[in-house]
Amino acid sequence: MPINRAFLGRDLPPSEPYDVGREKIREFADAIGDPNPVYRSRTAAQALGHPDVVAPPTFAIVLSFRASNAVLFDPELGLDYSRVVHGEQRFVHNRPIRDGDVLVTRPRITEIRDAGRNELLTWEARISTVDGEPVCTATNTLVARGTARTTEAFGGSA
Amino acid sequence: MTARLRYDDVEAGAALPAQRFPIRRVDLVRYCGASGDFNVIHWNERSARDVGLPDVIAHGMWTMGAAGSVVEEWAGDGGRVVEFGTRFTKPVVVPAGGGEVEVSGVVKALDEQTRRATVELSATSGGAKVLGRCLAVVQLD
């Protein structure tokens, strides 16, 4: 079943605030195998000119993934998550995410289209502080394998 | 820990130091917890095969994170990566005995106005190219 194009361009409600903490940043840096002190030590981060411990460049995926539940699991959207693989990911930072940030994510679905037998869904996670300072935009592209309308038209099993 | 890289010390075409990242099933479990993505294909072999995968695969975002750490190591400050993007071209297969990803990079472009460098990263695993058009823009001093 194809993804519902009525969702294209739709802004979804903002997420609950997320408190960025040093221990979570450390946990994430450990998990990607990066031992750098800037992700762990306030002294090391401040020596590089940051106000506090900063998060690695892909940390925004934690915020984005949390918000994705509201985006992707609306039954009206018609996305079969068992067919989904991650196609593409992009982050644009106004500044690094850091310890102490309280962040809100505002999702927007920006693209739904066919790509051969597959469909692509792209959605943006616009991440700002609760005070409205923009911090990062994460653009997430998912591939739903074999769900394109053309597949159905030929009566193929999806 | 290295100092922050200066724009004047960087040349287009320069290679970033390559790094190898071993990846075991337990590392994927750790990344599930750290990222919040507990998709079964990243930790359960039977479930992965049931959806047509050859075995358990790593999160694309784990590989992107590993690639980001190569940039961070080179730049001396991960907080200076202003843009970072990639396509996920092939899965990183992680059999029960573990796998490995190798990441390398090259400076593609320099912008004198902004003092930013664009770096292209390559990642391979099991002979396959797992990231495509993986580009990071780094603010240099």
mmCIF file of C-alpha atoms in Angstrom:
data_model
loop_
_atom_site.group_PDB
_atom_site.id
_atom_site.type_symbol
_atom_site.label_atom_id
_atom_site.label_comp_id
_atom_site.label_asym_id
_atom_site.label_seq_id
_atom_site.Cartn_x
_atom_site.Cartn_y
_atom_site.Cartn_z
ATOM 1 C CA MET A 1 0.000 0.000 0.000
ATOM 2 C CA PRO A 2 1.512 3.351 -0.965
ATOM 3 C CA ILE A 3 2.255 6.117 1.506
ATOM 4 C CA ASN A 4 -0.520 8.701 1.804
ATOM 5 C CA ARG A 5 0.514 11.793 -0.178
ATOM 6 C CA ALA A 6 -1.915 13.954 1.817
ATOM 7 C CA PHE A 7 0.817 14.096 4.472
ATOM 8 C CA LEU A 8 3.216 15.905 2.160
ATOM 9 C CA GLY A 9 4.163 19.317 3.548
ATOM 10 C CA ARG A 10 2.410 18.608 6.818
ATOM 11 C CA ASP A 11 3.775 20.184 10.001
ATOM 12 C CA LEU A 12 3.376 17.909 12.977
ATOM 13 C CA PRO A 13 3.010 19.015 16.595
ATOM 14 C CA PRO A 14 6.224 19.814 18.474
ATOM 15 C CA SER A 15 7.750 17.151 20.686
ATOM 16 C CA GLU A 16 7.974 17.279 24.442
ATOM 17 C CA PRO A 17 11.114 19.099 25.648
ATOM 18 C CA TYR A 18 14.238 16.965 25.893
ATOM 19 C CA ASP A 19 16.885 17.702 28.534
ATOM 20 C CA VAL A 20 20.338 17.125 27.035
ATOM 21 C CA GLY A 21 22.633 15.716 29.708
ATOM 22 C CA ARG A 22 26.298 14.951 29.951
ATOM 23 C CA GLU A 23 25.823 11.288 30.805
ATOM 24 C CA LYS A 24 23.676 10.723 27.723
ATOM 25 C CA ILE A 25 26.238 12.523 25.568
ATOM 26 C CA ARG A 26 28.965 10.292 27.009
ATOM 27 C CA GLU A 27 26.865 7.182 26.430
ATOM 28 C CA PHE A 28 26.343 8.178 22.799
ATOM 29 C CA ALA A 29 30.026 9.000 22.216
ATOM 30 C CA ASP A 30 30.984 5.627 23.737
ATOM 31 C CA ALA A 31 28.500 3.889 21.466
ATOM 32 C CA ILE A 32 30.003 5.365 18.279
ATOM 33 C CA GLY A 33 33.515 4.666 19.515
ATOM 34 C CA ASP A 34 34.727 8.242 19.894
ATOM 35 C CA PRO A 35 36.838 8.749 23.034
ATOM 36 C CA ASN A 36 37.369 12.485 22.669
ATOM 37 C CA PRO A 37 37.250 14.457 25.945
ATOM 38 C CA VAL A 38 35.213 17.306 24.370
ATOM 39 C CA TYR A 39 32.206 14.972 24.665
ATOM 40 C CA ARG A 40 32.923 14.162 28.313
ATOM 41 C CA SER A 41 34.777 16.892 30.158
ATOM 42 C CA ARG A 42 33.574 20.447 30.746
ATOM 43 C CA THR A 43 37.202 21.567 31.102
ATOM 44 C CA ALA A 44 38.135 20.044 27.754
ATOM 45 C CA ALA A 45 35.073 21.554 26.054
ATOM 46 C CA GLN A 46 35.694 25.005 27.523
ATOM 47 C CA ALA A 47 39.354 24.835 26.460
ATOM 48 C CA LEU A 48 38.018 24.654 22.899
ATOM 49 C CA GLY A 49 35.704 27.622 23.449
ATOM 50 C CA HIS A 50 32.442 25.823 24.145
ATOM 51 C CA PRO A 51 30.289 26.782 27.136
ATOM 52 C CA ASP A 52 30.039 23.159 28.214
ATOM 53 C CA VAL A 53 30.378 19.545 27.057
ATOM 54 C CA VAL A 54 29.207 19.253 23.434
ATOM 55 C CA ALA A 55 27.515 16.351 21.725
ATOM 56 C CA PRO A 56 28.935 14.504 18.683
ATOM 57 C CA PRO A 57 27.812 15.670 15.226
ATOM 58 C CA THR A 58 25.234 12.873 14.849
ATOM 59 C CA PHE A 59 23.736 13.169 18.347
ATOM 60 C CA ALA A 60 20.702 15.016 16.975
ATOM 61 C CA ILE A 61 19.511 11.602 15.777
ATOM 62 C CA VAL A 62 18.465 10.926 19.380
ATOM 63 C CA LEU A 63 16.075 13.888 19.224
ATOM 64 C CA SER A 64 14.963 13.094 15.714
ATOM 65 C CA PHE A 65 14.350 9.429 16.441
ATOM 66 C CA ARG A 66 12.193 10.290 19.452
ATOM 67 C CA ALA A 67 10.081 12.593 17.308
ATOM 68 C CA SER A 68 9.830 9.995 14.537
ATOM 69 C CA ASN A 69 7.263 7.941 16.410
ATOM 70 C CA ALA A 70 4.678 10.676 15.965
ATOM 71 C CA VAL A 71 5.658 11.125 12.332
ATOM 72 C CA LEU A 72 5.846 7.563 11.079
ATOM 73 C CA PHE A 73 3.312 5.544 13.038
ATOM 74 C CA ASP A 74 0.157 7.464 12.213
ATOM 75 C CA PRO A 75 -1.971 4.734 10.616
ATOM 76 C CA GLU A 76 -3.322 7.325 8.166
ATOM 77 C CA LEU A 77 0.191 7.729 6.755
ATOM 78 C CA GLY A 78 0.183 4.107 5.602
ATOM 79 C CA LEU A 79 3.878 3.427 6.176
ATOM 80 C CA ASP A 80 4.835 -0.227 6.650
ATOM 81 C CA TYR A 81 7.742 0.080 9.026
ATOM 82 C CA SER A 82 8.856 -3.516 8.442
ATOM 83 C CA ARG A 83 9.791 -2.443 4.905
ATOM 84 C CA VAL A 84 11.658 0.695 5.906
ATOM 85 C CA VAL A 85 15.408 1.165 5.619
ATOM 86 C CA HIS A 86 17.329 4.334 6.277
ATOM 87 C CA GLY A 87 18.175 5.959 2.950
ATOM 88 C CA GLU A 88 19.868 9.214 3.743
ATOM 89 C CA GLN A 89 20.596 11.482 6.685
ATOM 90 C CA ARG A 90 21.718 15.068 6.947
ATOM 91 C CA PHE A 91 22.390 17.488 9.803
ATOM 92 C CA VAL A 92 22.845 21.230 9.592
ATOM 93 C CA HIS A 93 23.945 22.821 12.850
ATOM 94 C CA ASN A 94 23.610 26.442 13.914
ATOM 95 C CA ARG A 95 25.739 25.439 16.880
ATOM 96 C CA PRO A 96 26.644 22.163 18.611
ATOM 97 C CA ILE A 97 24.118 20.543 20.906
ATOM 98 C CA ARG A 98 25.468 20.745 24.439
ATOM 99 C CA ASP A 99 24.955 19.659 28.024
ATOM 100 C CA GLY A 100 22.135 21.669 29.575
ATOM 101 C CA ASP A 101 20.201 22.320 26.364
ATOM 102 C CA VAL A 102 16.446 21.843 26.612
ATOM 103 C CA LEU A 103 15.357 21.072 23.071
ATOM 104 C CA VAL A 104 12.079 20.802 21.200
ATOM 105 C CA THR A 105 11.688 19.083 17.821
ATOM 106 C CA ARG A 106 9.211 20.285 15.212
ATOM 107 C CA PRO A 107 8.683 17.684 12.472
ATOM 108 C CA ARG A 108 7.639 18.430 8.929
ATOM 109 C CA ILE A 109 7.178 15.906 6.126
ATOM 110 C CA THR A 110 8.912 17.397 3.113
ATOM 111 C CA GLU A 111 8.873 14.689 0.458
ATOM 112 C CA ILE A 112 6.916 11.567 -0.427
ATOM 113 C CA ARG A 113 7.643 10.086 -3.835
ATOM 114 C CA ASP A 114 8.196 6.933 -5.816
ATOM 115 C CA ALA A 115 11.666 5.675 -6.642
ATOM 116 C CA GLY A 116 11.133 2.672 -8.880
ATOM 117 C CA ARG A 117 9.413 -0.039 -6.852
ATOM 118 C CA ASN A 118 10.192 1.816 -3.642
ATOM 119 C CA GLU A 119 8.896 4.954 -2.023
ATOM 120 C CA LEU A 120 10.941 7.660 -0.356
ATOM 121 C CA LEU A 121 9.718 9.673 2.596
ATOM 122 C CA THR A 122 11.738 12.638 3.800
ATOM 123 C CA TRP A 123 10.942 14.539 6.944
ATOM 124 C CA GLU A 124 12.718 17.363 8.720
ATOM 125 C CA ALA A 125 13.288 17.579 12.428
ATOM 126 C CA ARG A 126 13.742 21.263 13.267
ATOM 127 C CA ILE A 127 15.406 21.301 16.660
ATOM 128 C CA SER A 128 15.421 24.450 18.789
ATOM 129 C CA THR A 129 15.794 25.312 22.436
ATOM 130 C CA VAL A 130 12.594 25.852 24.400
ATOM 131 C CA ASP A 131 13.468 29.565 24.206
ATOM 132 C CA GLY A 132 13.292 29.412 20.420
ATOM 133 C CA GLU A 133 17.004 29.404 19.524
ATOM 134 C CA PRO A 134 17.474 27.240 16.414
ATOM 135 C CA VAL A 135 20.115 24.578 17.009
ATOM 136 C CA CYS A 136 19.959 21.929 14.314
ATOM 137 C CA THR A 137 17.893 20.668 11.412
ATOM 138 C CA ALA A 138 18.001 16.935 10.823
ATOM 139 C CA THR A 139 16.709 15.731 7.455
ATOM 140 C CA ASN A 140 15.755 12.065 7.473
ATOM 141 C CA THR A 141 15.075 10.075 4.298
ATOM 142 C CA LEU A 142 13.529 6.653 4.634
ATOM 143 C CA VAL A 143 13.089 4.084 1.890
ATOM 144 C CA ALA A 144 9.986 1.905 1.985
ATOM 145 C CA ARG A 145 10.926 -1.116 -0.096
ATOM 146 C CA GLY A 146 8.489 -2.340 -2.684
ATOM 147 C CA THR A 147 5.509 -0.207 -1.651
ATOM 148 C CA ALA A 148 5.235 1.987 -4.749
ATOM 149 C CA ARG A 149 1.874 2.072 -6.481
ATOM 150 C CA THR A 150 3.431 0.622 -9.650
ATOM 151 C CA THR A 151 4.159 -2.583 -7.738
ATOM 152 C CA GLU A 152 0.517 -2.912 -6.778
ATOM 153 C CA ALA A 153 -0.652 -2.118 -10.296
ATOM 154 C CA PHE A 154 1.046 -5.239 -11.566
ATOM 155 C CA GLY A 155 -0.544 -7.246 -8.785
ATOM 156 C CA GLY A 156 2.884 -8.148 -7.437
ATOM 157 C CA SER A 157 3.252 -9.227 -3.858
ATOM 158 C CA ALA A 158 4.608 -6.224 -2.026
ATOM 159 C CA MET B 1 43.845 15.456 22.514
ATOM 160 C CA THR B 2 44.867 17.565 19.554
ATOM 161 C CA ALA B 3 44.424 21.297 19.215
ATOM 162 C CA ARG B 4 41.862 22.691 16.793
ATOM 163 C CA LEU B 5 42.873 22.590 13.150
ATOM 164 C CA ARG B 6 43.600 25.910 11.484
ATOM 165 C CA TYR B 7 42.316 26.766 7.993
ATOM 166 C CA ASP B 8 45.793 27.837 6.854
ATOM 167 C CA ASP B 9 47.184 24.407 7.705
ATOM 168 C CA VAL B 10 44.784 22.533 5.401
ATOM 169 C CA GLU B 11 45.203 21.797 1.690
ATOM 170 C CA ALA B 12 42.570 20.597 -0.740
ATOM 171 C CA GLY B 13 43.191 16.958 -1.551
ATOM 172 C CA ALA B 14 44.775 16.186 1.827
ATOM 173 C CA ALA B 15 43.877 12.791 3.242
ATOM 174 C CA LEU B 16 42.385 12.373 6.684
ATOM 175 C CA PRO B 17 43.917 9.611 8.814
ATOM 176 C CA ALA B 18 41.924 6.440 8.151
ATOM 177 C CA GLN B 19 40.436 4.482 11.023
ATOM 178 C CA ARG B 20 39.145 0.941 11.454
ATOM 179 C CA PHE B 21 36.107 0.385 13.627
ATOM 180 C CA PRO B 22 35.464 -3.160 14.819
ATOM 181 C CA ILE B 23 31.768 -3.762 15.348
ATOM 182 C CA ARG B 24 30.305 -6.621 17.390
ATOM 183 C CA ARG B 25 26.745 -7.543 18.219
ATOM 184 C CA VAL B 26 27.184 -6.130 21.721
ATOM 185 C CA ASP B 27 28.229 -2.789 20.219
ATOM 186 C CA LEU B 28 24.970 -2.708 18.280
ATOM 187 C CA VAL B 29 23.062 -3.375 21.498
ATOM 188 C CA ARG B 30 24.916 -0.480 23.095
ATOM 189 C CA TYR B 31 24.083 1.764 20.148
ATOM 190 C CA CYS B 32 20.414 0.717 20.367
ATOM 191 C CA GLY B 33 20.366 1.998 23.929
ATOM 192 C CA ALA B 34 22.281 5.165 23.173
ATOM 193 C CA SER B 35 20.172 6.128 20.153
ATOM 194 C CA GLY B 36 16.777 4.789 21.162
ATOM 195 C CA ASP B 37 16.541 2.709 17.964
ATOM 196 C CA PHE B 38 15.832 -0.859 19.034
ATOM 197 C CA ASN B 39 14.887 -2.123 15.570
ATOM 198 C CA VAL B 40 15.181 -5.905 15.756
ATOM 199 C CA ILE B 41 17.276 -6.106 12.563
ATOM 200 C CA HIS B 42 20.146 -4.648 14.565
ATOM 201 C CA TRP B 43 20.291 -7.396 17.179
ATOM 202 C CA ASN B 44 18.276 -10.470 16.186
ATOM 203 C CA GLU B 45 19.687 -12.674 13.445
ATOM 204 C CA ARG B 46 16.520 -14.628 12.708
ATOM 205 C CA SER B 47 14.437 -11.481 12.437
ATOM 206 C CA ALA B 48 17.008 -9.890 10.167
ATOM 207 C CA ARG B 49 16.928 -12.887 7.832
ATOM 208 C CA ASP B 50 13.119 -12.958 7.938
ATOM 209 C CA VAL B 51 13.032 -9.515 6.293
ATOM 210 C CA GLY B 52 15.536 -10.564 3.664
ATOM 211 C CA LEU B 53 18.773 -9.336 5.182
ATOM 212 C CA PRO B 54 21.838 -11.605 5.094
ATOM 213 C CA ASP B 55 22.382 -11.272 8.851
ATOM 214 C CA VAL B 56 22.177 -8.659 11.621
ATOM 215 C CA ILE B 57 23.109 -5.242 10.239
ATOM 216 C CA ALA B 58 24.464 -2.154 11.962
ATOM 217 C CA HIS B 59 22.402 1.029 12.224
ATOM 218 C CA GLY B 60 23.287 3.309 9.338
ATOM 219 C CA MET B 61 23.581 6.016 11.987
ATOM 220 C CA TRP B 62 26.223 4.024 13.832
ATOM 221 C CA THR B 63 28.393 4.049 10.714
ATOM 222 C CA MET B 64 27.689 7.739 10.201
ATOM 223 C CA GLY B 65 28.711 8.342 13.817
ATOM 224 C CA ALA B 66 31.947 6.436 13.273
ATOM 225 C CA ALA B 67 32.642 8.493 10.144
ATOM 226 C CA GLY B 68 31.940 11.647 12.147
ATOM 227 C CA SER B 69 34.544 10.669 14.684
ATOM 228 C CA VAL B 70 37.174 10.515 11.912
ATOM 229 C CA VAL B 71 36.293 14.112 11.042
ATOM 230 C CA GLU B 72 36.357 15.104 14.693
ATOM 231 C CA GLU B 73 39.764 13.510 15.210
ATOM 232 C CA TRP B 74 41.134 15.400 12.212
ATOM 233 C CA ALA B 75 39.563 18.749 13.069
ATOM 234 C CA GLY B 76 40.391 18.522 16.762
ATOM 235 C CA ASP B 77 36.827 19.497 17.772
ATOM 236 C CA GLY B 78 33.627 17.654 16.940
ATOM 237 C CA GLY B 79 31.685 20.751 17.879
ATOM 238 C CA ARG B 80 32.874 22.428 14.683
ATOM 239 C CA VAL B 81 31.082 20.147 12.239
ATOM 240 C CA VAL B 82 28.465 22.529 10.836
ATOM 241 C CA GLU B 83 26.990 20.163 8.231
ATOM 242 C CA PHE B 84 27.122 16.419 7.862
ATOM 243 C CA GLY B 85 25.240 14.215 5.441
ATOM 244 C CA THR B 86 25.351 10.802 3.837
ATOM 245 C CA ARG B 87 23.460 8.180 1.899
ATOM 246 C CA PHE B 88 23.384 4.632 3.184
ATOM 247 C CA THR B 89 24.374 2.564 0.181
ATOM 248 C CA LYS B 90 24.927 -0.936 1.542
ATOM 249 C CA PRO B 91 24.302 -2.426 4.976
ATOM 250 C CA VAL B 92 27.122 -3.148 7.392
ATOM 251 C CA VAL B 93 26.656 -6.835 8.087
ATOM 252 C CA VAL B 94 27.573 -7.890 11.614
ATOM 253 C CA PRO B 95 27.755 -11.671 11.920
ATOM 254 C CA ALA B 96 28.005 -13.313 15.323
ATOM 255 C CA GLY B 97 31.795 -13.124 15.143
ATOM 256 C CA GLY B 98 31.748 -9.384 14.527
ATOM 257 C CA GLY B 99 32.554 -7.164 11.577
ATOM 258 C CA GLU B 100 34.589 -4.088 10.764
ATOM 259 C CA VAL B 101 34.166 -0.757 9.026
ATOM 260 C CA GLU B 102 37.048 1.182 7.577
ATOM 261 C CA VAL B 103 36.663 4.944 7.213
ATOM 262 C CA SER B 104 38.903 7.271 5.244
ATOM 263 C CA GLY B 105 38.492 10.836 4.077
ATOM 264 C CA VAL B 106 39.830 13.576 1.852
ATOM 265 C CA VAL B 107 39.515 17.351 1.856
ATOM 266 C CA LYS B 108 37.349 18.147 -1.183
ATOM 267 C CA ALA B 109 37.063 21.923 -0.987
ATOM 268 C CA LEU B 110 38.077 24.949 1.032
ATOM 269 C CA ASP B 111 36.107 28.188 1.373
ATOM 270 C CA GLU B 112 38.326 31.157 2.101
ATOM 271 C CA GLN B 113 35.402 33.432 2.998
ATOM 272 C CA THR B 114 33.958 31.204 5.673
ATOM 273 C CA ARG B 115 37.186 29.342 6.543
ATOM 274 C CA ARG B 116 35.350 26.064 6.187
ATOM 275 C CA ALA B 117 36.545 22.784 4.761
ATOM 276 C CA THR B 118 34.362 20.227 3.005
ATOM 277 C CA VAL B 119 35.530 16.689 3.639
ATOM 278 C CA GLU B 120 34.347 13.619 1.773
ATOM 279 C CA LEU B 121 34.374 10.379 3.733
ATOM 280 C CA SER B 122 34.440 6.831 2.444
ATOM 281 C CA ALA B 123 33.396 3.820 4.477
ATOM 282 C CA THR B 124 33.703 0.203 3.483
ATOM 283 C CA SER B 125 32.800 -3.028 5.181
ATOM 284 C CA GLY B 126 33.313 -6.533 3.883
ATOM 285 C CA GLY B 127 34.474 -5.084 0.575
ATOM 286 C CA ALA B 128 31.280 -3.052 0.082
ATOM 287 C CA LYS B 129 30.934 0.729 0.036
ATOM 288 C CA VAL B 130 28.498 1.448 2.828
ATOM 289 C CA LEU B 131 28.247 5.238 2.717
ATOM 290 C CA GLY B 132 27.683 7.319 -0.411
ATOM 291 C CA ARG B 133 28.203 11.029 -0.896
ATOM 292 C CA CYS B 134 29.246 11.354 2.732
ATOM 293 C CA LEU B 135 30.207 14.988 3.203
ATOM 294 C CA ALA B 136 31.065 17.007 6.284
ATOM 295 C CA VAL B 137 31.578 20.758 6.423
ATOM 296 C CA VAL B 138 33.924 21.785 9.216
ATOM 297 C CA GLN B 139 34.536 25.273 10.575
ATOM 298 C CA LEU B 140 38.279 25.792 10.962
ATOM 299 C CA ASP B 141 40.141 28.508 12.816
#
